[in-house]
Every structure is written in structure tokens, then in C-alpha cells.
Coordinates of C-alpha atoms and ligand atoms in Angstrom, one line a residue:
X678 CA -16.5 -25.3 -4.7
X679 CA -18.2 -23.2 -2.1
X680 CA -16.2 -20.2 -0.9
X681 CA -15.4 -20.8 2.8
X682 CA -14.4 -17.1 3.4
X683 CA -17.2 -15.2 5.0
X684 CA -16.3 -11.6 4.0
X685 CA -16.8 -12.1 0.3
X686 CA -19.4 -11.2 -2.2
X687 CA -17.9 -13.4 -5.0
X688 CA -15.2 -16.0 -5.4
X689 CA -12.5 -14.0 -3.5
X690 CA -11.1 -15.9 -0.6
X691 CA -9.8 -12.7 1.0
X692 CA -11.3 -9.4 2.2
X693 CA -11.1 -7.0 -0.8
X694 CA -11.2 -3.2 -0.8
X695 CA -14.4 -3.6 -2.9
X696 CA -16.0 -5.7 -0.3
X697 CA -15.1 -3.1 2.3
X698 CA -16.6 -0.3 0.3
X699 CA -19.7 -2.1 -0.7
X700 CA -20.5 -3.5 2.7
X701 CA -19.9 -0.3 4.6
X702 CA -20.8 2.4 2.1
X703 CA -22.9 0.5 -0.5
X704 CA -20.4 1.4 -3.2
X705 CA -16.9 1.2 -4.4
X706 CA -14.4 3.7 -2.8
X707 CA -12.3 5.4 -5.5
X708 CA -9.0 6.8 -4.4
X709 CA -7.9 9.7 -6.5
X710 CA -4.1 9.8 -6.4
X711 CA -2.5 13.2 -5.9
X712 CA 1.1 14.4 -6.4
X713 CA 1.6 16.9 -3.6
X714 CA 4.5 19.2 -2.8
X715 CA 6.4 16.7 -0.6
X716 CA 9.8 15.1 -0.6
X717 CA 11.3 12.2 1.2
X718 CA 13.9 12.3 4.1
X719 CA 15.5 9.2 2.5
X720 CA 16.2 11.2 -0.7
X721 CA 17.0 14.7 0.5
X722 CA 19.7 13.6 3.0
X723 CA 18.0 13.9 6.3
X724 CA 17.8 10.2 6.7
X725 CA 19.6 9.1 3.6
X726 CA 20.5 10.0 0.0
X727 CA 19.4 8.3 -3.2
X728 CA 16.3 6.8 -1.6
X729 CA 15.3 3.2 -1.5
X730 CA 17.2 1.3 -4.2
X731 CA 13.9 0.5 -6.1
X732 CA 12.5 4.0 -5.9
X733 CA 12.2 6.0 -9.1
X734 CA 11.1 9.2 -7.5
X735 CA 7.9 8.6 -5.6
X736 CA 4.8 7.3 -7.2
X737 CA 3.1 9.7 -9.6
X738 CA 0.5 7.8 -11.6
X739 CA -0.4 10.9 -13.8
X740 CA 2.7 13.0 -14.5
X741 CA 0.8 15.0 -17.1
X742 CA -1.9 16.0 -14.7
X743 CA 0.2 17.5 -11.9
X744 CA -1.2 21.0 -11.4
X745 CA 0.3 22.8 -8.5
X746 CA -3.2 23.7 -7.4
X747 CA -4.0 20.4 -5.6
X748 CA -7.7 20.8 -5.7
X749 CA -7.6 21.4 -9.5
X750 CA -5.4 18.3 -9.7
X751 CA -7.9 16.4 -7.8
X752 CA -10.8 17.3 -10.1
X753 CA -8.7 16.7 -13.2
X754 CA -7.8 13.2 -12.1
X755 CA -11.2 12.5 -10.6
X756 CA -12.8 13.0 -14.0
X757 CA -10.7 10.1 -15.4
X758 CA -11.7 7.7 -12.6
X759 CA -15.4 8.7 -12.5
X760 CA -15.8 7.9 -16.2
X761 CA -15.4 4.3 -15.2
X762 CA -17.0 4.4 -11.8
X763 CA -19.6 7.3 -11.9
X764 CA -21.2 6.2 -8.6
X765 CA -17.9 5.7 -6.7
X766 CA -17.2 7.2 -3.3
X767 CA -14.3 9.6 -3.7
X768 CA -11.3 9.5 -1.4
X769 CA -8.3 11.7 -2.0
X770 CA -5.0 9.8 -2.0
X771 CA -1.7 11.7 -1.2
X772 CA 0.4 9.1 -3.0
X773 CA 3.8 10.5 -4.1
X774 CA 6.8 10.6 -1.7
X775 CA 6.3 11.0 2.1
X776 CA 3.2 13.0 2.6
X777 CA 3.7 13.8 6.3
X778 CA 7.3 15.0 5.8
X779 CA 7.5 18.7 6.7
X780 CA 6.3 21.1 9.3
X781 CA 2.9 20.6 10.8
X782 CA 1.7 24.0 9.5
X783 CA 2.5 22.9 5.9
X784 CA 0.5 19.7 6.4
X785 CA -2.5 21.7 7.8
X786 CA -2.4 24.1 4.9
X787 CA -2.4 21.2 2.4
X788 CA -5.0 18.9 4.0
X789 CA -7.5 21.6 5.2
X790 CA -9.2 22.2 1.8
X791 CA -9.8 18.4 1.4
X792 CA -11.2 18.2 4.9
X793 CA -13.6 21.1 4.1
X794 CA -14.7 19.7 0.7
X795 CA -17.8 17.7 1.5
X796 CA -17.8 15.5 -1.6
X797 CA -14.5 14.0 -0.5
X798 CA -15.4 11.2 1.9
X799 CA -12.0 10.2 3.1
X800 CA -8.3 11.0 3.0
X801 CA -5.4 8.5 2.4
X802 CA -1.9 9.6 3.2
X803 CA 1.1 7.6 2.1
X804 CA 4.2 8.1 4.3
X805 CA 7.1 6.6 6.2
X806 CA 7.1 5.5 9.9
X807 CA 9.8 8.0 10.7
X808 CA 7.7 10.9 9.4
X809 CA 5.0 10.8 12.0
X810 CA 5.7 12.5 15.3
X811 CA 3.3 12.8 18.2
X812 CA 2.1 16.3 17.1
X813 CA 1.3 15.1 13.6
X814 CA -0.5 12.0 14.9
X815 CA -2.6 14.2 17.2
X816 CA -3.5 16.5 14.4
X817 CA -4.4 13.7 12.0
X818 CA -6.4 12.0 14.7
X819 CA -8.4 15.2 15.3
X820 CA -9.4 15.0 11.6
X821 CA -10.9 11.5 11.9
X822 CA -13.8 13.1 13.7
X823 CA -14.7 14.8 10.4
X824 CA -13.9 12.0 7.9
X825 CA -11.9 8.8 7.8
X826 CA -8.1 9.3 7.7
X827 CA -6.0 6.4 6.4
X828 CA -2.2 6.3 6.8
X829 CA -0.4 4.1 4.3
X830 CA 3.0 3.0 5.8
X831 CA 5.7 1.6 3.6
X832 CA 7.4 -1.3 5.5
X833 CA 8.2 -3.8 2.7
X834 CA 9.7 -6.4 5.0
X835 CA 10.1 -7.2 8.8
X836 CA 13.7 -8.2 8.2
X837 CA 16.2 -5.6 9.1
X838 CA 18.8 -7.1 6.8
X839 CA 16.4 -6.6 3.9
X840 CA 15.6 -3.1 4.9
X841 CA 19.3 -2.3 5.0
X842 CA 19.9 -3.8 1.6
X843 CA 16.9 -1.8 0.3
X844 CA 18.4 1.4 1.8
X845 CA 15.1 2.1 3.6
X846 CA 16.7 4.3 6.2
X847 CA 14.6 2.8 9.1
X848 CA 14.3 -0.6 10.8
X849 CA 11.4 -2.7 11.7
X850 CA 11.4 -1.4 15.3
X851 CA 10.9 2.1 14.1
X852 CA 7.8 0.9 12.2
X853 CA 6.5 -0.9 15.3
X854 CA 7.0 2.2 17.5
X855 CA 4.8 4.2 15.1
X856 CA 2.1 1.4 15.0
X857 CA 2.2 1.5 18.8
X858 CA 1.5 5.3 18.8
X859 CA -1.2 5.0 16.1
X860 CA -3.1 2.1 17.6
X861 CA -4.9 4.2 20.2
X862 CA -6.2 6.7 17.7
X863 CA -9.0 6.5 15.1
X864 CA -6.5 6.7 12.2
X865 CA -6.7 3.6 10.0
X866 CA -3.5 2.0 9.0
X867 CA -2.6 0.3 5.7
X868 CA 0.8 -1.4 5.3
X869 CA 2.8 -1.8 2.1
X870 CA 4.8 -5.0 1.6
X871 CA 7.2 -6.1 -1.1
X872 CA 7.7 -9.7 -2.0
X873 CA 10.6 -11.0 -4.1
X874 CA 13.6 -9.2 -2.6
X875 CA 16.5 -11.3 -4.1
X876 CA 18.0 -12.3 -0.8
X877 CA 14.7 -13.3 0.9
X878 CA 13.5 -16.9 1.0
X879 CA 9.9 -17.9 0.8
X880 CA 10.0 -18.5 4.6
X881 CA 11.1 -14.9 5.2
X882 CA 8.2 -13.5 3.2
X883 CA 5.8 -15.8 5.0
X884 CA 7.2 -14.6 8.3
X885 CA 6.6 -11.0 7.3
X886 CA 2.9 -11.8 6.6
X887 CA 2.6 -13.7 9.9
X888 CA 4.0 -10.8 11.9
X889 CA 2.3 -8.0 10.1
X890 CA -1.0 -9.9 10.1
X891 CA -1.1 -9.8 13.9
X892 CA -0.6 -6.1 14.2
X893 CA -3.5 -3.6 15.0
X894 CA -3.7 -2.5 11.3
X895 CA -6.7 -2.4 9.0
X896 CA -5.2 -3.1 5.5
X897 CA -2.3 -4.5 3.6
X898 CA -1.0 -4.0 0.1
X899 CA 1.2 -6.7 -1.5
X900 CA 3.6 -5.9 -4.3
X901 CA 6.1 -7.9 -6.3
X902 CA 9.5 -6.2 -6.4
X903 CA 9.7 -4.1 -9.6
X904 CA 13.0 -3.4 -11.2
X905 CA 12.7 -0.1 -12.9
X906 CA 15.0 1.9 -15.2
X907 CA 16.8 4.9 -13.6
X908 CA 16.9 3.3 -10.2
X909 CA 19.9 2.0 -8.2
X910 CA 18.5 -1.5 -8.4
X911 CA 17.7 -1.1 -12.1
X912 CA 21.3 0.0 -12.9
X913 CA 22.6 -3.0 -11.0
X914 CA 20.2 -5.3 -12.8
X915 CA 21.2 -3.9 -16.2
X916 CA 24.9 -4.5 -15.5
X917 CA 24.3 -8.0 -14.1
X918 CA 20.7 -9.5 -14.1
X919 CA 19.8 -11.5 -11.1
X920 CA 17.1 -14.1 -10.5
X921 CA 13.6 -12.9 -9.5
X922 CA 10.5 -14.7 -8.5
X923 CA 8.6 -16.3 -11.3
X924 CA 4.9 -15.6 -11.5
X925 CA 4.1 -19.1 -10.2
X926 CA 6.4 -18.6 -7.2
X927 CA 4.9 -15.2 -6.4
X928 CA 1.3 -16.5 -6.7
X929 CA 2.0 -19.4 -4.4
X930 CA 3.7 -17.1 -1.8
X931 CA 0.9 -14.6 -1.8
X932 CA -1.8 -17.3 -1.5
X933 CA 0.0 -18.7 1.6
X934 CA 0.6 -15.2 3.1
X935 CA -3.1 -14.5 2.9
X936 CA -3.8 -17.6 5.0
X937 CA -1.7 -16.2 7.9
X938 CA -3.4 -12.8 8.1
X939 CA -6.2 -11.9 10.5
X940 CA -9.5 -12.4 8.6
X941 CA -10.6 -8.7 9.0
X942 CA -7.6 -7.1 7.4
X943 CA -8.6 -5.5 4.1
X944 CA -6.4 -6.6 1.1
X945 CA -6.0 -3.5 -0.8
X946 CA -3.7 -4.9 -3.5
X947 CA -2.2 -8.2 -4.5
X948 CA 0.2 -7.0 -7.1
X949 CA 1.5 -3.6 -8.2
X950 CA 1.2 -1.5 -11.3
X951 CA 4.7 -1.3 -12.9
X952 CA 5.0 1.6 -15.3
X953 CA 5.4 -0.2 -18.7
X954 CA 8.0 2.2 -20.1
X955 CA 10.2 2.0 -17.0
X956 CA 9.9 -1.6 -16.1
X957 CA 12.9 -3.8 -16.7
X958 CA 11.7 -6.9 -14.8
X959 CA 9.7 -9.0 -14.1
X960 CA 7.6 -8.4 -17.2
X961 CA 4.8 -10.8 -16.0
X962 CA 3.8 -8.2 -13.5
X963 CA 2.3 -6.1 -16.3
X964 CA -0.5 -8.7 -16.7
X965 CA -2.0 -7.7 -13.3
X966 CA -5.5 -9.4 -13.9
X967 CA -3.8 -12.6 -14.8
X968 CA -1.7 -12.5 -11.6
X969 CA -4.8 -11.9 -9.5
X970 CA -6.7 -14.7 -11.2
X971 CA -3.9 -17.1 -10.6
X972 CA -3.8 -16.2 -6.9
X973 CA -7.5 -16.9 -6.7
X974 CA -7.0 -20.3 -8.5
X975 CA -4.0 -21.1 -6.3
X976 CA -6.1 -20.5 -3.1
X977 CA -8.7 -22.9 -4.4
X978 CA -6.1 -25.5 -5.4
X979 CA -4.4 -25.3 -1.9
X980 CA -7.7 -24.9 -0.2
X981 CA -6.6 -21.7 1.5
X982 CA -8.5 -18.6 2.6
X983 CA -7.6 -15.5 4.5
X984 CA -7.1 -16.3 8.2
X985 CA -7.1 -20.1 7.8
X986 CA -3.8 -20.4 9.6
X987 CA -3.9 -17.1 11.6
X988 CA -4.2 -18.8 15.0
X989 CA -1.1 -20.9 14.2
X990 CA 0.9 -17.7 13.5
X991 CA 0.1 -16.1 16.8
Ligands
SF4_1600 S1 10.5 6.1 1.2 FE1 9.2 6.1 -0.7 S2 9.6 8.1 -1.7 FE2 11.2 7.7 -0.1 S3 12.9 6.8 -1.2 FE3 11.7 5.1 -0.4 S4 10.2 4.5 -2.0 FE4 11.1 6.6 -2.5

């Protein structure tokens, strides 16, 4: 069957990060994840204690390669990625915790070497909507004139009840206020969403996609909720397991969510990487390629493609 989605080089019926890299820069953009010296206001007590109930301490993909010298850390980690993609375009990705949490001077000191390093073509900064004041936004916007700056904002859901249950420490309005401030800058925005929160219905998850798909953002990451060891949620699950989405349910929900998004939003991720040794459930998330393939098949089966129902969600 012919692929009806126009921003695709293959069978994908959504705008992939690969498509974005290849059509704009002729190659794949490789994000080198870094573990910087940041914390999170939802863990250290400023906003909350204990963090989001699913959080196991920020995301650090390479705990063994966590040199305090961040440039050294970048080159150590880059070597691993560039064995696989020697012609990739390197972006540095400040991934762990909230990477705009702290005084502006600290941020400048950390980011400046990566701004000056000419081989690094872009900077991706993962953070929370309550960690971006006007001063920081102005500074980050000034950097966009040197190289692309992406802000990755964790939202997870538009439903305040869910955000409270997750212990996010901010509501949807706080996220919207930050989007409003960012929208008149050159900073690119990526939003992180979680599907499968136990008290959310399919309708609620679709509503999240419909609302976020209308915002002035450039990218979205979808994740299935991971229940990990040594987390508040993991402890609760170990005491009394609760029902989670099956792979088939997740695949169907994501396929439908994609159809409600604006067609020019880049889909950076369709499912997350759970750390095998820490994951309690759902175990099907470990087979990431199979989840992505099933989403592709489901979109064909339901005759869906990104943006198909966008006008109906406006
Ligand atoms: S905002 Fe991020 S780092 Fe902070 S507690 Fe939540 S998941 Fe963890």
C-alpha cells in the first residue's frame, strides 16, 4: 500500500527524527547523552521531595562513563555512538535530571565549551517547565544564533489529576505558561509524554495528544510508563501489582495519537528504553523494535498517518 504521509523516506507514516536529520542536514543527527552536575527541584525539596513516583534518579544511560569533565565525558560517549554512525551529526544532549536548574552563571559555565566546540552542531537540554525563568530563556535564545538549541520538556500528561498522582510538582498550566514564553524565541521545543498511567483511560491519553499536538512545539517523545525497581511506584507495584497496558493496547493508542498531531511535529521516540536490570514491568517494552514495527503495522491496518485527524482536534 502506498504511504500517504508526505514527510517520509520509507514506510513510516509519521515524521521521524531520521527524516528530519536527513532532509535538513543530509545525515542522521546523533544525540550524545551527558550526565551533568544538575539536580531536580522535585527531588531536593524546593518543589517536592522524592521526585516523580516513576523516577529512579534522572536518566543516565552510561553510569560507567560519567567523568566530571563534561567534555571528556562527551568524547568517551561519542566514540560508542560513532562506531555505529561514523557520518552522524553530533548534538550534545544534557539528559539527566533538570539541566536548567541552578543559577544562570552555572548554566553559562557548563554550556559555553559546547557552544565553542565547532564539531558539536546542536545542544539538547532536558528540563522541567518550572526551571526556565525569563533570564534563562533569554540566554538560551541568544545561543540559538550560534547553533540550534533544543529544550526537552517533561510534561507526561495534560491531566492535572495524573500529574498530582505522579507527584510531578507542577500542573499543566505551568507547562503552558513556559511554552508561551518560548514560542517567540528560536529555541526548539520537544515534549515528553507518558502513556499508560494506571488511572488514565485511552480517551485521556488521546486528549493529551490532541492538545499537545496543537501547541507551537517542534517534537514529541512518547513513552510507555516503566515501573522500575527502587522507585516509589516500583515499591507499590511489588507490594500489590496493578494492571498496565498490554503491548497491543499501547500500540493502538500511539497509532491513534499520531493521527491527531500536526503533520510537521517530529516524532523523536515512540517507546522508551527501560533499563533491563531495573525494569519490573511491562517487560514487553524491552523489545523496542517489535513495538515500533507493530505501531507501523497498526497505522496501516487502521489507515492512519500523522495529522490525518489534526483538523478535527483543533
Ligand atoms: S522531573 Fe525528572 S529528574 Fe525530576 S523527579 Fe521527575 S523524572 Fe526525576
